[in-house]
Structures are given as structure tokens and as C-alpha cells.
Amino acid sequence: MAVVSWKEILLLTGLVVGCYWNSLSCGFVFDDVSAILDNKDLRPSTPLRDLFLNDFWGTPMAEVNDISLNLSTYLHKSYRPLTVFTFRLNYLFICVLFLRVCRLFLDKTSSLVAALLFAVHPIHTEAVTGVVGRAELLSSIFLLAAFLAYTKSTGADHSIVWSPIALTVVLVAAATLCKEQGITVVGICCVYEVFVAQGFTFPMLLDTLRQVLQGKDGFPYAVLQTLLKLIVLVISTLLLVIIRVQVIQSQLPVFTRFDNPAAVSPTPTRQLTFNYLLPVNAWLLLNPSELCCDWTMGTIPLVESLLDLRNLATLTFYSFLGFLAYHSLRYKHSSAKTVVMALSFIVLPFIPASNLFFPVGFVVAERVLYVPSMGFCVLVAHGFKFVSHKGHMKKMSWLMIGILLTTHAVKTFNRNWDWESEYTLFTSALKVNKNNAKLWNNVGHALENQNNYARALRYFLQATRVQPDDIGAHMNVGRTYKNLNKSKEAEDAYLVAKSLMPQIIPGKKYATRVAPNHLNVYINLANLIRANESRLEEADQLYRQAISMRPDFKQAYISRGELLLKMNKLTEARDAYLRALELDRTNADLWYNLAIVNIEMKDPSEALKNFNHALELNPRHKLALFNSALLMQESGEPKFWPEANRRFLTYVEEEPEDANGYFNLGMLAMDANENAAAERWMRKAISLQAGFRSALFNLALLFSQSKREVDALPVLDELLRHHPEHIKGLILKGDILMNHKKDTRGAKTCFERILRMDPTNVQGKHNLCVVYFEERDLPRAEQCLEETLALAPNEEYVRRHLSIVRSKMAAMSAAGQPLTSAEGATAAAEEEEPKRVQEVAQGEEEGVGVDAVGKGAGDEKNARKSSAESLEGVAVDQSESLDSSQSDKQTKGKSTKEIKDIEKKRAAALKRLEEIERILSGD
């Protein structure tokens, strides 16, 4: 075998880099999303053994297909663990290896031409630029390596060398584990052994077989050697096939009529269409001017009659192929051997994707032409060699091959830009084919990911027009209408999709096929209508219908659990989540949702345990981090505070723009009397969320409790600017204005605002009474206290204050002093000021409580790869709680230290009450 020189390697490398360097700027598109971005098998946390238990897309090979009503799901059964393993690496190289193979059949110049053409052929962009295409590349590398190893299995004395054969078997297995078509290299090796290594022609084989059958002669020794080698190859191949069949549990993959319409068509439509696809693929190799990433659905209309003119293309293809096979198998010269090997590289690797022996999940796929294109390049190079050896055609042949290489290189370079994003990829496909609803859907998904719902809707609607019975297209329309807040139109679209689903016939059992994502139509419709409180039972019926069709439908249990929680059926909600956990105990979202149910069932310890389960599975689960930390914080147990603080810190690392995380860090710091840290976290929360109600109030409260009342006033002003109805903020501001700024008028304004909003507010009413007393308007103070007592007849301090005011009025009347002083405010300023009863400064801090229910874990934006609408997220609302100093209530779950602090504050308030009473009595 001729050795490949470094100059040739550098030439090929430069050409490949020149054609494909722009592919490095392309993103993950099309199947890359499922096979790479969403494939858990690629993540370091996934055990390595799972690669050998799951298919190419990360789906367990042992996953149950059959579901109730004899419906079954759609699984690829693509078992390619070595390809998945190499996604963790990043290298590929094949052109040089192909050049070495070409040197077996072509001279130095022609083999280089074949390798150059292979390097620039545009049909390869899907396999090279699309990252998922590495399956083809790796399988091809092992395929070529296996073939090269087999060529060394014959010694110089024509004896069998077994070590290359053993290596060939290993490499065949590796090629097959990368992609199924790798096993076809065994057939290529058989063709090489018979027609190249042993030099047989087809007539010679027939003559030898005839002599053996007639008993004239035994098998020649060379034939016996050939048979022995081929038997070893065939047996090893059968073992690989048996293992492969066992892995897929003896079931062929199931595909829908949308993926491959001809596969479910009757005779002769099925046979005519599948045979017509052969010249279509050949034309793509010959003229790769119109390339498309997806040829499924209605891309190629069915050939339904013998009178269809497209049958002429099929006849021409078979005639040309038969002509080449006839002449290559009839003669022994080197040209015949070159052609027969080229045909073996074209035909044999394509057989698994041809639909001729078993259906596949596509009509045409450019990536499966990667290995067949090798044989095509050998044929072109061989033709170039034949023409260039004719003197008058030599220059013309070089000119033509130069033009061919240049145009192919330019086409490849430009085609790479189509793979830059999903939008560019699918819009380029629509330029080639407008009869494929899947392409219209995928452009819609790309626009949907950009939040361009109006344009996305136009593409989804066009998909329903191109393929009216496409369930996924109608689901996409419904989801987009929902995103546009058009609920009625969304429901209509979902109902159309639901009507296209197989219907349950009472008392009758029948078999059909359903794509799993189509079952989400029940989930999406239920999610839509449950917004109407009067239709909750109807939504529950839809969830139960989805579960009845597929008892292992995990997402249906999740969504139903959420609905049952909303309906306050807590036990049933818990049972729904427990059933889902039986199906998947490694789902962190399920543990999280179960914890939310536990909170609603007033079982915080169980809730915390389930939050911890979720975090064991996913330590960065944002909602579990936040709500478990919140639960620890609200428990009032100081022993939980360090862990709660750590989880909040982890949460803000994940969600640095969420003000709630910083706010709760501030609340924890306040609980621990770390005022500087509390102020820092509160200010951070306010900077992220202007007008953050709870953060502003608690920061003002922090300043007030830290004897920084002056600093509290601008914070309260900002709070009241955003929330002018914030009564507690008005009470706190009025308290500071009266007791620290001596601004009776400002305090009066605050309390009057409170009463305008809530005339029954006891705190605001009583504090206004104190203002009247401060202004020496005793009749108004008396009337005010009487009204306050009517609002709160059981508040002893109000009754006592009323008694003091009346006693004061009686004393002043006896002394002949006026009960109302116009200069009361000035006189009061000159006298010793009595302290007003503080009704807010000793209050509890506001805090954020869990006000959430567990939702489904999905996201509508995944819809790029399916028609299913994903499920809603989890909301965490904040609530405020502030008790007055006169209240006998204690906050549930507060620590002993907190309770003692509150009691101290209340004692101080009572002491000030006694002081005021003493001043009033002696005035």
C-alpha cells in the first residue's frame, strides 16, 4: 500500500479547514439539542454505565413501549454508546484515512482527487457541521480502519493471518456501536476478499460452483481459505446482530406516518416510493445544489401509480447501476476491481437506510450518504483517471475537476452558514421544500424562542394548512395563542389537536401508535382551562384521561398534583406525587413539589426532608434552595440559620437578579442581630427591585430599632411613594415624626391618611387621639378616644387614656381654664413633652412566607423540539406581618430569644404608659 505523504496530509487538512472553519461559529441546532444539550448521558454526574443502557438520545433502552389501550410510544432504539462517549471529547479525522483506502484501488493522483472531492463535498455538511453527525464520522473512521485491517489478513504466501481478522472484528463492533450502518463493513470486506484479493469474477464463481455441484472437483484451496475467512466474519457479524436485537428487546423501532409516509402506505405505493428514493439520493450526490435538513412528512410526494413519470428515474438508476455491476463483476482487470469496490462502498452502507428491508424514521437523510459518498468519489476519480489519460482530454479533465472542487468547496462553505442557528437552518430548508409541515413548525419554534410570538403563529398556522392532521402543529398554534393571551383561540386549537388523537371507545380494545409528546395535548388543554375556577373538575378529567392512556406518564401526575393542591385535595395531591416518584425517584422537581404539598398539610419537618431529597439530586435546584431556606428561617430555630444562610447564598449565585434572595438574607441577619449585614442585603434587594415593599419597610424598621430614626425617614418616604397605602409604614413614620422630629403636624397627616384608607384602624385612630392631646385639644381627644374605644372595647389602655383625658378636662374646667388652646402646639413645645405610646416600633419584623404550590417542571421554550406545551413555573409571594406593642399575640415559631425581646419591648411600652398617666394626672 502506498504511503500517504505529509504534503498530501497538509493539503487535505488545509482544504478541510478552509471549507469548515466557519462551522465553529454555528450553534447547537436540530438534533443537536436532543442528543447533546438535553441528553443527561453527557453530564459528568451521570454514571458511565448508563451510556450502555440508554439510546442515542439518552432514553433507556428498557423503557416500556406498551401502554394501556395498547397504545405505544415512539422510541428510536438508536443504540450508539461510543458516539455518546466521544461527545465528551472533541476530535475527528477521516479524510487522510480515506486517502489511504483509495490508494488500494487508484493511482496516486486519482486517489488524491477522490480524497479532495470527499473533503469538499457539500453533502457532508450535515454530518460535519451538525454536531450529532459525529455518529457518521466516528462510525466511518472505524469502518475504514476495519477495512484496512482486513486487507492485511492474507500473508505473502497466501496464508491466513488471523490477528488482522481479530482486529477487524473488534473495529466492526466499534463502528456498529457508533452507528448501526458500521456493521456493513463486513459485506465490503467480503466483496474485497472475493473479487479483489482472490481475483474471482462472477462467471468464475458460477463455474466453480457448477463443478462442485457436478462432483467433478472439490473446492480449490484458495476457495476454502476464502470461505473460512468469510465464515469467521459472518459468524462475528451474526453475534453482533444478536446482541443488538437483545438490546432493543427484539422490537423494531416505531415511526409515525409523519416521519415516513411511505412506510404505512399500501402496495404498490410503498414499493414504488421506496425505490424512487434511490435515484433521489443518487441525485443529491451528483448535484448537491438543493440541500435540506429534513426530508420527512410531505417533502417527497408518494409514487402511487406505475404511470407516474418519476418511475423513469427509478428505471434509469437501476439500469445504470446494473450496467456498472455487470461490467465490474465480469472482468478481472484493475478497472473492474476499482468499480466493484466503489459500488460496494455505495450500496452496502446505504442498505440499512434504504427502507427496502425495514422502515426507518426518515424519507431522505443527507447524513446517511456520508459513507456512500466515498464510493461515489472513487467512481468520479476513476472516471477522471480514464479521461485524463486521453491526450486531447487531459487539460479539459483537469479543468473540469478543478471547477468541480471549487464549486463544491464554495457550496460547502456557504452551506455551513445555514447551520448557524435553528432559524437560519429551517428557513434555508423552506427554500428547498415548502410541503414539509415540520419545517414550518421548526421555524415557528425558532421565532418562539426569540419571543416573537406573532410571527411564530403565522408559521404554525401554515404548518396546519400544509398538514391538517398534524397534531403537533395544532398544539403549537394553541400554545402560541396562549402566549399572546388569546385563551379562546388557544382552547379551540387544543380541541382540534385532541380530536385528532385516537379516541377511547367504551367497551372496545384496539391498538394504535401515539407519539408521547402528543399526549401533552391533554396537559396543555387542562393547564389552560383550569384558570377558570368553575372548570377545575374538567381539567382534572383531562389529566386522568392522559394517565389512563399512559399510566407511566410522569408529567400528568405532576400537573394533576398541582391541580389537586389548588382544589385543596391535599391527600390526593400527595398521592399523585408519590405515584410519580414511583416512576422516577431521581427527579428533583418531584421531591420539591411533594415538599410544597407537605407545607400545605402543615408538616414542615416532612417538607424539609423532601426539600433535602431534591437538593441531594440537584444541589443547585433554585426553588428547593429558596423555599427550604425559607422554611428553616421561619422555624424560629437558630440551629437552622447557618444552613438557611448558606442556601440563600447559593440561591443568589444561581439567581443574582432576584431581589427576594437578598431580602431573606437580610431577614436572617436581622434575626441574628447582625445589623450591618442586614442593611447591606436589604439595600441590595432594593437596588434590584425598586419599591420592594417588604425590604423598604424592614430596612426602616431596622433603622428605627437601631436608634437611627433619621435614616429611617427617607426609606419610609420611598416606601410610601411606591406604596401610599402602606398603613404600617405610615404608623412608623408618624411615630418617628412625633417622638423624634417633634413634627406633630406631619404625624397627624400620616394618621389621617391611615383613617381615610381604613376608618376602623385602631392603631391609627388611637395615635391621632394622642396628637389631639399633644395639641391640647382635649374635647377632640376625648371624642377620638371614645370612637377608638367603640372600635376596640376590650383594649384597656384606650379606656384608661379616656379616663385620664376626662379627669384632666374636669380639673381644667374647675380651674376655669379653656379646654381647647389655639396655641396648644406652641405651649406643648414649651412644656415637658409626654411620650406617646409607640404602637409600631416594638412590632415584629415583616417576613416573606411560602405562598406557593408545586408546579410542573417543564418550560414552554422546549417546545423547539416537540409540539408539547410545557408546564407552568412556581411562584413565591411575599407577605407582611407586623404586631403592635399592645397585642398579646406571639408570632408562631419564634425563638425564645425573640420572644424575650418582644416582652422587653412590651414592658418598656407599659412603663411609658404609666409615665404618661402620671404626667397627665399631675398636670
PDB file of N, CA, C and O in Angstrom, residues 520 523-524 527 543 555-556 558-559 562 855-860 869-873:
ATOM      1  N   ASN A 520     -49.342  15.287  25.470  1.00  0.00           N
ATOM      2  CA  ASN A 520     -49.320  16.559  26.195  1.00  0.00           C
ATOM      3  C   ASN A 520     -50.469  17.472  25.802  1.00  0.00           C
ATOM      4  O   ASN A 520     -50.676  18.504  26.441  1.00  0.00           O
ATOM      5  N   ILE A 523     -52.538  17.691  28.736  1.00  0.00           N
ATOM      6  CA  ILE A 523     -51.938  18.519  29.781  1.00  0.00           C
ATOM      7  C   ILE A 523     -52.098  19.994  29.436  1.00  0.00           C
ATOM      8  O   ILE A 523     -52.489  20.808  30.280  1.00  0.00           O
ATOM      9  N   ASN A 524     -51.808  20.343  28.189  1.00  0.00           N
ATOM     10  CA  ASN A 524     -51.868  21.744  27.792  1.00  0.00           C
ATOM     11  C   ASN A 524     -53.293  22.296  27.888  1.00  0.00           C
ATOM     12  O   ASN A 524     -53.500  23.423  28.346  1.00  0.00           O
ATOM     13  N   ASN A 527     -54.175  22.674  31.539  1.00  0.00           N
ATOM     14  CA  ASN A 527     -53.498  23.832  32.119  1.00  0.00           C
ATOM     15  C   ASN A 527     -54.187  25.134  31.728  1.00  0.00           C
ATOM     16  O   ASN A 527     -54.193  26.105  32.487  1.00  0.00           O
ATOM     17  N   TYR A 543     -56.495  15.361  32.864  1.00  0.00           N
ATOM     18  CA  TYR A 543     -55.285  14.752  33.423  1.00  0.00           C
ATOM     19  C   TYR A 543     -55.478  13.247  33.594  1.00  0.00           C
ATOM     20  O   TYR A 543     -54.595  12.444  33.263  1.00  0.00           O
ATOM     21  N   GLN A 555     -45.444  13.386  33.804  1.00  0.00           N
ATOM     22  CA  GLN A 555     -45.842  14.793  33.808  1.00  0.00           C
ATOM     23  C   GLN A 555     -47.317  14.964  34.116  1.00  0.00           C
ATOM     24  O   GLN A 555     -47.722  15.969  34.709  1.00  0.00           O
ATOM     25  N   ALA A 556     -48.129  13.989  33.746  1.00  0.00           N
ATOM     26  CA  ALA A 556     -49.559  14.079  34.048  1.00  0.00           C
ATOM     27  C   ALA A 556     -49.790  14.028  35.557  1.00  0.00           C
ATOM     28  O   ALA A 556     -50.649  14.740  36.090  1.00  0.00           O
ATOM     29  N   ILE A 558     -47.653  15.015  37.819  1.00  0.00           N
ATOM     30  CA  ILE A 558     -47.157  16.281  38.364  1.00  0.00           C
ATOM     31  C   ILE A 558     -48.224  17.368  38.209  1.00  0.00           C
ATOM     32  O   ILE A 558     -48.549  18.083  39.174  1.00  0.00           O
ATOM     33  N   SER A 559     -48.774  17.490  37.013  1.00  0.00           N
ATOM     34  CA  SER A 559     -49.760  18.535  36.768  1.00  0.00           C
ATOM     35  C   SER A 559     -51.037  18.287  37.555  1.00  0.00           C
ATOM     36  O   SER A 559     -51.647  19.217  38.080  1.00  0.00           O
ATOM     37  N   GLU A 562     -50.613  19.302  41.152  1.00  0.00           N
ATOM     38  CA  GLU A 562     -50.739  20.755  41.313  1.00  0.00           C
ATOM     39  C   GLU A 562     -52.200  21.175  41.351  1.00  0.00           C
ATOM     40  O   GLU A 562     -52.612  21.998  42.188  1.00  0.00           O
ATOM     41  N   LYS A 855     -45.554  23.310  40.976  1.00  0.00           N
ATOM     42  CA  LYS A 855     -45.992  23.303  39.585  1.00  0.00           C
ATOM     43  C   LYS A 855     -45.217  22.250  38.817  1.00  0.00           C
ATOM     44  O   LYS A 855     -44.295  21.656  39.311  1.00  0.00           O
ATOM     45  N   GLY A 856     -45.577  22.090  37.568  1.00  0.00           N
ATOM     46  CA  GLY A 856     -44.816  21.218  36.687  1.00  0.00           C
ATOM     47  C   GLY A 856     -43.454  21.786  36.429  1.00  0.00           C
ATOM     48  O   GLY A 856     -43.227  22.972  36.525  1.00  0.00           O
ATOM     49  N   ALA A 857     -42.519  20.892  36.090  1.00  0.00           N
ATOM     50  CA  ALA A 857     -41.137  21.321  35.973  1.00  0.00           C
ATOM     51  C   ALA A 857     -40.738  21.799  34.603  1.00  0.00           C
ATOM     52  O   ALA A 857     -39.640  22.256  34.408  1.00  0.00           O
ATOM     53  N   GLY A 858     -41.604  21.678  33.582  1.00  0.00           N
ATOM     54  CA  GLY A 858     -41.167  21.986  32.225  1.00  0.00           C
ATOM     55  C   GLY A 858     -41.170  23.459  31.867  1.00  0.00           C
ATOM     56  O   GLY A 858     -41.500  24.299  32.666  1.00  0.00           O
ATOM     57  N   ASP A 859     -40.830  23.687  30.528  1.00  0.00           N
ATOM     58  CA  ASP A 859     -40.794  25.061  30.040  1.00  0.00           C
ATOM     59  C   ASP A 859     -41.313  25.097  28.622  1.00  0.00           C
ATOM     60  O   ASP A 859     -40.973  24.291  27.796  1.00  0.00           O
ATOM     61  N   GLU A 860     -42.204  26.123  28.361  1.00  0.00           N
ATOM     62  CA  GLU A 860     -42.766  26.191  27.024  1.00  0.00           C
ATOM     63  C   GLU A 860     -41.703  26.348  25.962  1.00  0.00           C
ATOM     64  O   GLU A 860     -41.888  25.983  24.824  1.00  0.00           O
ATOM     65  N   GLU A 869     -46.674  21.372  24.830  1.00  0.00           N
ATOM     66  CA  GLU A 869     -46.507  22.594  25.598  1.00  0.00           C
ATOM     67  C   GLU A 869     -46.016  22.199  26.961  1.00  0.00           C
ATOM     68  O   GLU A 869     -46.472  21.254  27.560  1.00  0.00           O
ATOM     69  N   SER A 870     -45.030  22.831  27.359  1.00  0.00           N
ATOM     70  CA  SER A 870     -44.505  22.526  28.666  1.00  0.00           C
ATOM     71  C   SER A 870     -45.426  23.073  29.727  1.00  0.00           C
ATOM     72  O   SER A 870     -46.443  23.664  29.444  1.00  0.00           O
ATOM     73  N   LEU A 871     -45.006  22.824  30.974  1.00  0.00           N
ATOM     74  CA  LEU A 871     -45.861  23.153  32.084  1.00  0.00           C
ATOM     75  C   LEU A 871     -45.430  24.421  32.792  1.00  0.00           C
ATOM     76  O   LEU A 871     -44.324  24.906  32.615  1.00  0.00           O
ATOM     77  N   GLU A 872     -46.394  25.091  33.771  1.00  0.00           N
ATOM     78  CA  GLU A 872     -46.136  26.370  34.424  1.00  0.00           C
ATOM     79  C   GLU A 872     -45.049  26.251  35.481  1.00  0.00           C
ATOM     80  O   GLU A 872     -44.738  25.186  35.971  1.00  0.00           O
ATOM     81  N   GLY A 873     -44.512  27.466  35.950  1.00  0.00           N
ATOM     82  CA  GLY A 873     -43.465  27.526  36.965  1.00  0.00           C
ATOM     83  C   GLY A 873     -44.042  27.698  38.359  1.00  0.00           C
ATOM     84  O   GLY A 873     -45.229  27.693  38.580  1.00  0.00           O
TER      85      GLY A 873
END
